[in-house]
Amino acid sequence: MNMDNRKLVSDIMFYRGHDRMPVFHWGGWNETRARWLKEGLPAGTSENEYFNAISPWKWINAVGGTEAFLYPLFEQETIEETDEYTIVRATDGVVKKRWKKQSNIPQSISFTLKTGKDWPEYKKRLQPDPGRLPANLQQQIDDAETSESPVAVMGASLMGWARNWMGVENFAYFMYDEPDVFSDMVDTLSNLTCWTIDQVVPRMKRKPDMVLGWEDICGRSGPFVSPGLFKKHVAPGYIKVRNKIEEYGIKLLGIDSDGDVSALAGPLLDAGVNLSYPLEIGAWNADPMEFRKRYGRELRIIGGFNKMVIEKGPVEIDAEIERRLPIMKDGGYLLLPDHLITPGASLQNYIYYLEKVRNLRF
């Protein structure tokens, strides 16, 4: 297996000099794959193998769970089912409506966690426990040791999980009405992340390239958590995680958040989070070069390529790549479409995009 890609990613992220970009394939919607199958993608074939591309990261997921990293999970219960949808009380305690015939984000209907008085039931499910480690943890680690992709240990979400468990409206009031409980949430989840790191990294022959968390805490108008609240209640948790990874010599701490992250990018960086992805273009027209000018080389970025241009064809794809060339050449930036590929993208256009990236030379 060619290990050059993993070294290439490290060289780019730490400004050691590079002459090309890794060719990443993150994936697409289910409807996108259905289209590609009709357009010539061989059935039963790995997309990464077909495209001769690697995944942006090889996950090591040590905290377990399917919908929320709770241990034990809540018992799932089907409340209603029709030909079009299912309503369930899911394993994270949230009642959700899921549509059967299209890709969608389930609609949250009601919540087990509404206020601070409900938090103890969740807190007890977020404690370090050997039982939450997956049975295949060593296999995950062994696979990572030979991965072409950069290796990432999955950390807890310090805000986004709580937002999911409570719903946006409950969460918005909760942060202001019960700030001490909010701080305790962050502290509990950061402790869980630190424990996870301690379970994984000492077992590895080669340290991971990064620790990544998930937040999805921003919308088209900005973050759900104000910079002030973040600095007071969330930053201490991320500082704790940063200190933990520094014990192992790991230098990249990242979060995944969709939406307009610009108001939180600075506070996150101050708290030790120095990698942001997918940097969506979306409704607010994010620009990686503007982030570089504002925050310097310390903030690394994955993403920032407008996926919608892939639907339009070669001329627009070429232009989007061209405007990303300065930051690609500078380093600390990995080119990746800003989220999953949409069904409007033809197989031919997507292959064209990948080949353009493959042939880049600096």
CSV table of C-alpha atoms in Angstrom, one decimal:
chain,number,residue,atom,x,y,z
A,1,MET,CA,0.0,0.0,0.0
A,2,ASN,CA,1.3,3.4,-0.9
A,3,MET,CA,1.9,5.4,2.3
A,4,ASP,CA,2.9,8.6,0.4
A,5,ASN,CA,-0.5,10.2,0.7
A,6,ARG,CA,-0.4,10.2,4.5
A,7,LYS,CA,3.1,11.8,4.5
A,8,LEU,CA,1.9,14.3,1.9
A,9,VAL,CA,-1.0,15.3,4.1
A,10,SER,CA,1.4,15.8,7.0
A,11,ASP,CA,3.8,17.8,4.9
A,12,ILE,CA,1.0,20.1,3.7
A,13,MET,CA,-0.5,20.7,7.2
A,14,PHE,CA,2.9,21.5,8.7
A,15,TYR,CA,4.3,23.5,5.8
A,16,ARG,CA,7.2,21.2,5.0
A,17,GLY,CA,6.9,21.7,1.2
A,18,HIS,CA,4.7,19.8,-1.2
A,19,ASP,CA,4.1,19.7,-5.0
A,20,ARG,CA,0.6,18.3,-5.2
A,21,MET,CA,-2.7,17.7,-3.5
A,22,PRO,CA,-4.0,14.4,-2.2
A,23,VAL,CA,-7.0,13.2,-4.2
A,24,PHE,CA,-9.8,12.8,-1.6
A,25,HIS,CA,-13.2,11.2,-2.1
A,26,TRP,CA,-15.6,12.0,0.8
A,27,GLY,CA,-18.8,10.5,-0.8
A,28,GLY,CA,-22.2,11.6,-1.9
A,29,TRP,CA,-25.9,11.3,-1.1
A,30,ASN,CA,-27.6,8.0,-1.7
A,31,GLU,CA,-29.3,9.6,-4.7
A,32,THR,CA,-25.9,10.6,-6.1
A,33,ARG,CA,-24.6,7.0,-6.0
A,34,ALA,CA,-27.9,5.8,-7.6
A,35,ARG,CA,-27.3,8.3,-10.5
A,36,TRP,CA,-23.6,7.3,-10.9
A,37,LEU,CA,-24.6,3.6,-11.1
A,38,LYS,CA,-26.9,4.5,-14.0
A,39,GLU,CA,-24.0,6.5,-15.6
A,40,GLY,CA,-21.4,3.7,-15.4
A,41,LEU,CA,-20.2,3.3,-11.8
A,42,PRO,CA,-19.8,-0.5,-11.5
A,43,ALA,CA,-22.2,-2.0,-9.0
A,44,GLY,CA,-20.5,-3.5,-5.9
A,45,THR,CA,-17.3,-1.5,-6.5
A,46,SER,CA,-15.7,0.6,-3.8
A,47,GLU,CA,-16.0,4.3,-4.9
A,48,ASN,CA,-12.6,5.0,-3.5
A,49,GLU,CA,-11.0,2.2,-5.6
A,50,TYR,CA,-13.0,3.2,-8.7
A,51,PHE,CA,-11.9,6.9,-8.4
A,52,ASN,CA,-8.4,6.0,-7.3
A,53,ALA,CA,-8.9,8.3,-4.3
A,54,ILE,CA,-8.5,8.2,-0.6
A,55,SER,CA,-10.8,9.1,2.3
A,56,PRO,CA,-10.0,12.5,4.0
A,57,TRP,CA,-9.4,10.5,7.2
A,58,LYS,CA,-9.3,7.1,8.6
A,59,TRP,CA,-11.4,7.1,11.8
A,60,ILE,CA,-10.6,5.4,15.0
A,61,ASN,CA,-13.9,5.5,16.9
A,62,ALA,CA,-13.4,4.4,20.5
A,63,VAL,CA,-16.4,5.8,22.2
A,64,GLY,CA,-19.0,3.5,20.7
A,65,GLY,CA,-22.7,4.0,20.0
A,66,THR,CA,-24.8,4.4,16.8
A,67,GLU,CA,-26.6,7.7,17.1
A,68,ALA,CA,-25.1,9.3,20.2
A,69,PHE,CA,-22.1,8.3,22.2
A,70,LEU,CA,-24.2,7.4,25.3
A,71,TYR,CA,-23.5,4.3,27.3
A,72,PRO,CA,-25.8,2.6,27.7
A,73,LEU,CA,-27.9,3.9,24.9
A,74,PHE,CA,-31.6,4.5,25.5
A,75,GLU,CA,-33.8,1.7,24.3
A,76,GLN,CA,-35.2,2.4,20.8
A,77,GLU,CA,-39.0,2.3,20.5
A,78,THR,CA,-41.1,2.5,17.3
A,79,ILE,CA,-44.1,4.8,18.0
A,80,GLU,CA,-45.7,4.9,14.5
A,81,GLU,CA,-44.9,3.5,11.1
A,82,THR,CA,-46.4,4.1,7.6
A,83,ASP,CA,-45.2,3.5,4.1
A,84,GLU,CA,-43.8,7.0,4.0
A,85,TYR,CA,-42.1,7.4,7.4
A,86,THR,CA,-41.3,6.0,10.8
A,87,ILE,CA,-41.6,7.8,14.2
A,88,VAL,CA,-39.2,6.4,16.8
A,89,ARG,CA,-37.8,7.2,20.2
A,90,ALA,CA,-34.2,6.8,19.2
A,91,THR,CA,-31.2,5.6,21.2
A,92,ASP,CA,-30.3,9.2,22.1
A,93,GLY,CA,-33.7,9.8,23.7
A,94,VAL,CA,-35.1,12.0,21.0
A,95,VAL,CA,-38.4,11.2,19.2
A,96,LYS,CA,-37.7,11.4,15.5
A,97,LYS,CA,-39.7,11.2,12.3
A,98,ARG,CA,-37.7,9.5,9.5
A,99,TRP,CA,-38.8,9.5,5.9
A,100,LYS,CA,-38.2,6.2,4.1
A,101,LYS,CA,-38.0,7.1,0.4
A,102,GLN,CA,-35.4,9.9,0.3
A,103,SER,CA,-32.2,11.1,1.9
A,104,ASN,CA,-33.2,13.5,4.7
A,105,ILE,CA,-32.3,14.7,8.2
A,106,PRO,CA,-34.8,13.2,10.6
A,107,GLN,CA,-37.3,15.6,12.1
A,108,SER,CA,-37.0,15.9,15.9
A,109,ILE,CA,-40.4,15.9,17.5
A,110,SER,CA,-39.8,15.8,21.3
A,111,PHE,CA,-36.9,15.4,23.7
A,112,THR,CA,-36.0,13.6,26.9
A,113,LEU,CA,-33.4,16.2,27.7
A,114,LYS,CA,-35.1,19.6,28.0
A,115,THR,CA,-33.7,21.4,31.1
A,116,GLY,CA,-31.0,21.0,33.6
A,117,LYS,CA,-33.1,18.7,35.8
A,118,ASP,CA,-32.9,16.1,33.0
A,119,TRP,CA,-29.1,16.3,32.6
A,120,PRO,CA,-28.2,13.7,35.3
A,121,GLU,CA,-29.8,10.9,33.3
A,122,TYR,CA,-27.5,11.8,30.4
A,123,LYS,CA,-24.5,12.6,32.5
A,124,LYS,CA,-24.4,9.1,33.9
A,125,ARG,CA,-24.4,7.7,30.3
A,126,LEU,CA,-21.3,9.8,29.4
A,127,GLN,CA,-18.8,8.4,31.9
A,128,PRO,CA,-15.6,6.6,31.1
A,129,ASP,CA,-16.2,2.9,31.1
A,130,PRO,CA,-14.3,0.0,29.5
A,131,GLY,CA,-17.7,-1.3,28.3
A,132,ARG,CA,-18.1,1.5,25.9
A,133,LEU,CA,-15.0,0.6,23.9
A,134,PRO,CA,-15.9,-1.2,20.7
A,135,ALA,CA,-14.9,-4.9,20.3
A,136,ASN,CA,-13.0,-4.1,17.1
A,137,LEU,CA,-10.9,-1.3,18.6
A,138,GLN,CA,-7.7,-3.1,18.0
A,139,GLN,CA,-8.7,-3.9,14.4
A,140,GLN,CA,-9.4,-0.2,13.9
A,141,ILE,CA,-6.0,0.6,15.2
A,142,ASP,CA,-4.3,-2.0,13.0
A,143,ASP,CA,-6.1,-0.8,9.9
A,144,ALA,CA,-5.0,2.8,10.7
A,145,GLU,CA,-1.4,1.7,10.9
A,146,THR,CA,-1.4,0.9,7.2
A,147,SER,CA,-3.9,3.5,6.0
A,148,GLU,CA,-3.1,5.9,3.1
A,149,SER,CA,-5.5,8.4,4.7
A,150,PRO,CA,-4.6,10.6,7.6
A,151,VAL,CA,-5.6,8.9,10.9
A,152,ALA,CA,-8.0,10.6,13.2
A,153,VAL,CA,-9.2,9.7,16.7
A,154,MET,CA,-12.8,10.6,17.1
A,155,GLY,CA,-13.5,12.9,20.0
A,156,ALA,CA,-16.8,13.9,21.7
A,157,SER,CA,-18.8,16.9,20.6
A,158,LEU,CA,-18.8,19.5,23.3
A,159,MET,CA,-21.8,21.4,22.0
A,160,GLY,CA,-23.4,19.7,19.0
A,161,TRP,CA,-24.5,16.5,20.8
A,162,ALA,CA,-26.3,18.6,23.4
A,163,ARG,CA,-28.0,20.6,20.7
A,164,ASN,CA,-29.2,17.4,19.1
A,165,TRP,CA,-30.4,15.9,22.4
A,166,MET,CA,-32.3,19.1,23.4
A,167,GLY,CA,-33.3,20.6,20.1
A,168,VAL,CA,-32.2,24.1,18.9
A,169,GLU,CA,-34.8,26.1,20.8
A,170,ASN,CA,-34.4,24.3,24.1
A,171,PHE,CA,-30.6,24.5,23.8
A,172,ALA,CA,-30.7,28.3,23.0
A,173,TYR,CA,-32.6,29.1,26.2
A,174,PHE,CA,-30.7,26.5,28.2
A,175,MET,CA,-27.3,28.1,27.7
A,176,TYR,CA,-28.5,31.4,29.1
A,177,ASP,CA,-30.9,30.1,31.8
A,178,GLU,CA,-28.6,27.3,33.2
A,179,PRO,CA,-25.0,28.2,32.4
A,180,ASP,CA,-23.6,26.2,35.2
A,181,VAL,CA,-25.2,23.0,33.9
A,182,PHE,CA,-24.0,23.9,30.4
A,183,SER,CA,-20.5,24.2,31.7
A,184,ASP,CA,-20.9,20.8,33.4
A,185,MET,CA,-22.0,19.3,30.0
A,186,VAL,CA,-18.9,20.6,28.3
A,187,ASP,CA,-16.7,19.4,31.2
A,188,THR,CA,-18.2,15.9,31.1
A,189,LEU,CA,-17.8,15.6,27.3
A,190,SER,CA,-14.3,16.9,27.3
A,191,ASN,CA,-13.4,14.4,30.0
A,192,LEU,CA,-14.9,11.7,27.9
A,193,THR,CA,-12.7,12.8,24.9
A,194,CYS,CA,-9.6,12.8,27.1
A,195,TRP,CA,-10.3,9.4,28.4
A,196,THR,CA,-10.9,8.1,24.8
A,197,ILE,CA,-7.5,9.5,23.7
A,198,ASP,CA,-5.9,7.7,26.6
A,199,GLN,CA,-7.5,4.4,25.5
A,200,VAL,CA,-6.4,4.7,21.9
A,201,VAL,CA,-3.1,6.4,21.5
A,202,PRO,CA,-0.9,4.3,23.8
A,203,ARG,CA,-2.0,1.2,21.8
A,204,MET,CA,-0.7,2.7,18.5
A,205,LYS,CA,2.8,2.2,17.0
A,206,ARG,CA,2.5,5.5,15.2
A,207,LYS,CA,0.6,8.4,16.7
A,208,PRO,CA,-2.5,9.6,15.0
A,209,ASP,CA,-2.4,12.6,12.7
A,210,MET,CA,-5.2,14.4,14.5
A,211,VAL,CA,-8.1,14.3,17.0
A,212,LEU,CA,-11.4,15.4,15.4
A,213,GLY,CA,-14.7,16.3,17.0
A,214,TRP,CA,-18.1,17.1,15.5
A,215,GLU,CA,-20.1,20.1,16.3
A,216,ASP,CA,-22.5,21.3,13.5
A,217,ILE,CA,-23.2,24.3,15.7
A,218,CYS,CA,-23.6,26.9,13.0
A,219,GLY,CA,-26.3,27.9,10.5
A,220,ARG,CA,-26.4,30.2,7.6
A,221,SER,CA,-26.5,33.3,9.8
A,222,GLY,CA,-23.8,32.2,12.2
A,223,PRO,CA,-23.3,30.1,15.3
A,224,PHE,CA,-26.0,29.0,17.8
A,225,VAL,CA,-23.4,29.6,20.6
A,226,SER,CA,-22.3,33.2,20.9
A,227,PRO,CA,-18.5,33.9,21.0
A,228,GLY,CA,-18.9,35.2,24.5
A,229,LEU,CA,-20.7,32.0,25.8
A,230,PHE,CA,-18.2,29.9,23.9
A,231,LYS,CA,-15.2,31.6,25.6
A,232,LYS,CA,-16.7,31.3,29.0
A,233,HIS,CA,-18.3,27.8,28.9
A,234,VAL,CA,-16.9,25.8,26.0
A,235,ALA,CA,-13.3,27.0,25.5
A,236,PRO,CA,-12.1,25.4,28.8
A,237,GLY,CA,-13.2,22.0,27.5
A,238,TYR,CA,-11.3,22.4,24.3
A,239,ILE,CA,-8.2,23.7,26.2
A,240,LYS,CA,-8.4,20.5,28.3
A,241,VAL,CA,-8.5,18.3,25.1
A,242,ARG,CA,-5.6,20.4,23.5
A,243,ASN,CA,-3.5,19.8,26.6
A,244,LYS,CA,-4.2,16.1,26.5
A,245,ILE,CA,-3.2,15.7,22.8
A,246,GLU,CA,-0.1,17.7,23.5
A,247,GLU,CA,0.9,15.0,26.0
A,248,TYR,CA,1.1,12.6,23.1
A,249,GLY,CA,2.7,15.0,20.6
A,250,ILE,CA,-0.4,15.3,18.5
A,251,LYS,CA,-0.6,18.8,17.0
A,252,LEU,CA,-3.9,18.9,15.1
A,253,LEU,CA,-7.2,19.3,16.9
A,254,GLY,CA,-10.1,19.8,14.6
A,255,ILE,CA,-13.9,20.2,14.5
A,256,ASP,CA,-16.5,19.5,11.8
A,257,SER,CA,-19.1,22.2,11.7
A,258,ASP,CA,-21.4,23.1,8.8
A,259,GLY,CA,-22.7,26.6,8.3
A,260,ASP,CA,-21.0,30.0,8.9
A,261,VAL,CA,-18.3,29.3,11.4
A,262,SER,CA,-16.5,32.6,11.0
A,263,ALA,CA,-17.6,34.2,14.3
A,264,LEU,CA,-16.2,31.1,16.2
A,265,ALA,CA,-13.1,30.5,14.2
A,266,GLY,CA,-11.0,32.9,16.3
A,267,PRO,CA,-12.3,31.7,19.7
A,268,LEU,CA,-11.8,28.1,18.7
A,269,LEU,CA,-8.3,28.8,17.6
A,270,ASP,CA,-7.6,30.5,20.9
A,271,ALA,CA,-8.9,27.4,22.6
A,272,GLY,CA,-6.5,25.1,20.7
A,273,VAL,CA,-8.7,24.0,17.8
A,274,ASN,CA,-6.5,24.6,14.8
A,275,LEU,CA,-8.3,22.6,12.1
A,276,SER,CA,-11.7,23.5,10.6
A,277,TYR,CA,-13.7,21.5,8.0
A,278,PRO,CA,-15.7,21.3,5.7
A,279,LEU,CA,-15.7,25.2,5.5
A,280,GLU,CA,-19.0,25.3,3.5
A,281,ILE,CA,-19.5,27.9,0.8
A,282,GLY,CA,-23.3,27.6,1.1
A,283,ALA,CA,-25.4,30.8,1.6
A,284,TRP,CA,-22.5,32.8,3.1
A,285,ASN,CA,-19.8,32.3,0.5
A,286,ALA,CA,-17.0,31.2,2.7
A,287,ASP,CA,-13.5,31.8,1.4
A,288,PRO,CA,-10.4,29.9,2.7
A,289,MET,CA,-8.1,32.7,1.7
A,290,GLU,CA,-10.0,35.2,3.9
A,291,PHE,CA,-9.6,32.8,6.8
A,292,ARG,CA,-5.9,32.6,6.1
A,293,LYS,CA,-5.5,36.4,6.0
A,294,ARG,CA,-7.5,36.7,9.2
A,295,TYR,CA,-6.0,33.9,11.3
A,296,GLY,CA,-2.7,33.0,9.7
A,297,ARG,CA,-1.1,29.7,9.1
A,298,GLU,CA,-2.0,28.3,12.5
A,299,LEU,CA,-5.6,27.6,11.4
A,300,ARG,CA,-5.6,24.7,9.0
A,301,ILE,CA,-8.6,24.0,6.7
A,302,ILE,CA,-10.0,21.0,4.9
A,303,GLY,CA,-12.7,21.7,2.4
A,304,GLY,CA,-13.7,25.1,1.0
A,305,PHE,CA,-14.3,23.9,-2.6
A,306,ASN,CA,-17.9,24.8,-3.7
A,307,LYS,CA,-19.4,21.4,-4.5
A,308,MET,CA,-22.2,23.0,-6.5
A,309,VAL,CA,-19.8,23.9,-9.3
A,310,ILE,CA,-19.4,20.1,-10.0
A,311,GLU,CA,-23.0,20.1,-11.2
A,312,LYS,CA,-22.1,22.8,-13.8
A,313,GLY,CA,-19.2,21.3,-15.6
A,314,PRO,CA,-15.5,21.7,-16.6
A,315,VAL,CA,-15.4,25.5,-17.0
A,316,GLU,CA,-16.8,26.2,-13.5
A,317,ILE,CA,-14.7,23.4,-12.0
A,318,ASP,CA,-11.6,24.9,-13.5
A,319,ALA,CA,-12.4,28.3,-12.2
A,320,GLU,CA,-13.1,27.1,-8.6
A,321,ILE,CA,-9.8,25.2,-8.6
A,322,GLU,CA,-8.0,28.2,-10.0
A,323,ARG,CA,-9.2,30.5,-7.2
A,324,ARG,CA,-8.0,28.0,-4.5
A,325,LEU,CA,-4.5,27.7,-6.0
A,326,PRO,CA,-2.9,30.4,-3.7
A,327,ILE,CA,-3.8,28.6,-0.5
A,328,MET,CA,-3.2,25.2,-1.9
A,329,LYS,CA,0.4,26.3,-2.7
A,330,ASP,CA,0.8,27.9,0.7
A,331,GLY,CA,0.0,24.8,2.6
A,332,GLY,CA,-2.2,24.1,5.7
A,333,TYR,CA,-5.1,23.5,3.3
A,334,LEU,CA,-6.5,20.3,1.9
A,335,LEU,CA,-8.8,20.7,-1.1
A,336,LEU,CA,-12.1,18.9,-0.6
A,337,PRO,CA,-15.7,19.7,-1.7
A,338,ASP,CA,-17.4,21.5,1.1
A,339,HIS,CA,-19.8,18.6,1.8
A,340,LEU,CA,-21.2,15.4,0.3
A,341,ILE,CA,-21.6,15.4,-3.5
A,342,THR,CA,-25.1,16.3,-4.6
A,343,PRO,CA,-27.3,14.2,-7.0
A,344,GLY,CA,-27.0,17.0,-9.6
A,345,ALA,CA,-23.3,16.1,-10.1
A,346,SER,CA,-22.8,13.7,-13.0
A,347,LEU,CA,-20.3,10.9,-12.8
A,348,GLN,CA,-18.5,12.5,-15.8
A,349,ASN,CA,-18.2,15.9,-14.1
A,350,TYR,CA,-17.0,14.4,-10.8
A,351,ILE,CA,-14.3,12.3,-12.5
A,352,TYR,CA,-13.2,15.5,-14.3
A,353,TYR,CA,-12.9,17.3,-11.0
A,354,LEU,CA,-10.8,14.4,-9.5
A,355,GLU,CA,-8.5,14.3,-12.5
A,356,LYS,CA,-7.9,18.0,-12.4
A,357,VAL,CA,-6.9,17.7,-8.7
A,358,ARG,CA,-4.8,14.6,-9.5
A,359,ASN,CA,-2.8,16.5,-12.2
A,360,LEU,CA,-2.1,19.7,-10.1
A,361,ARG,CA,1.5,20.4,-9.6
A,362,PHE,CA,3.0,23.3,-7.7
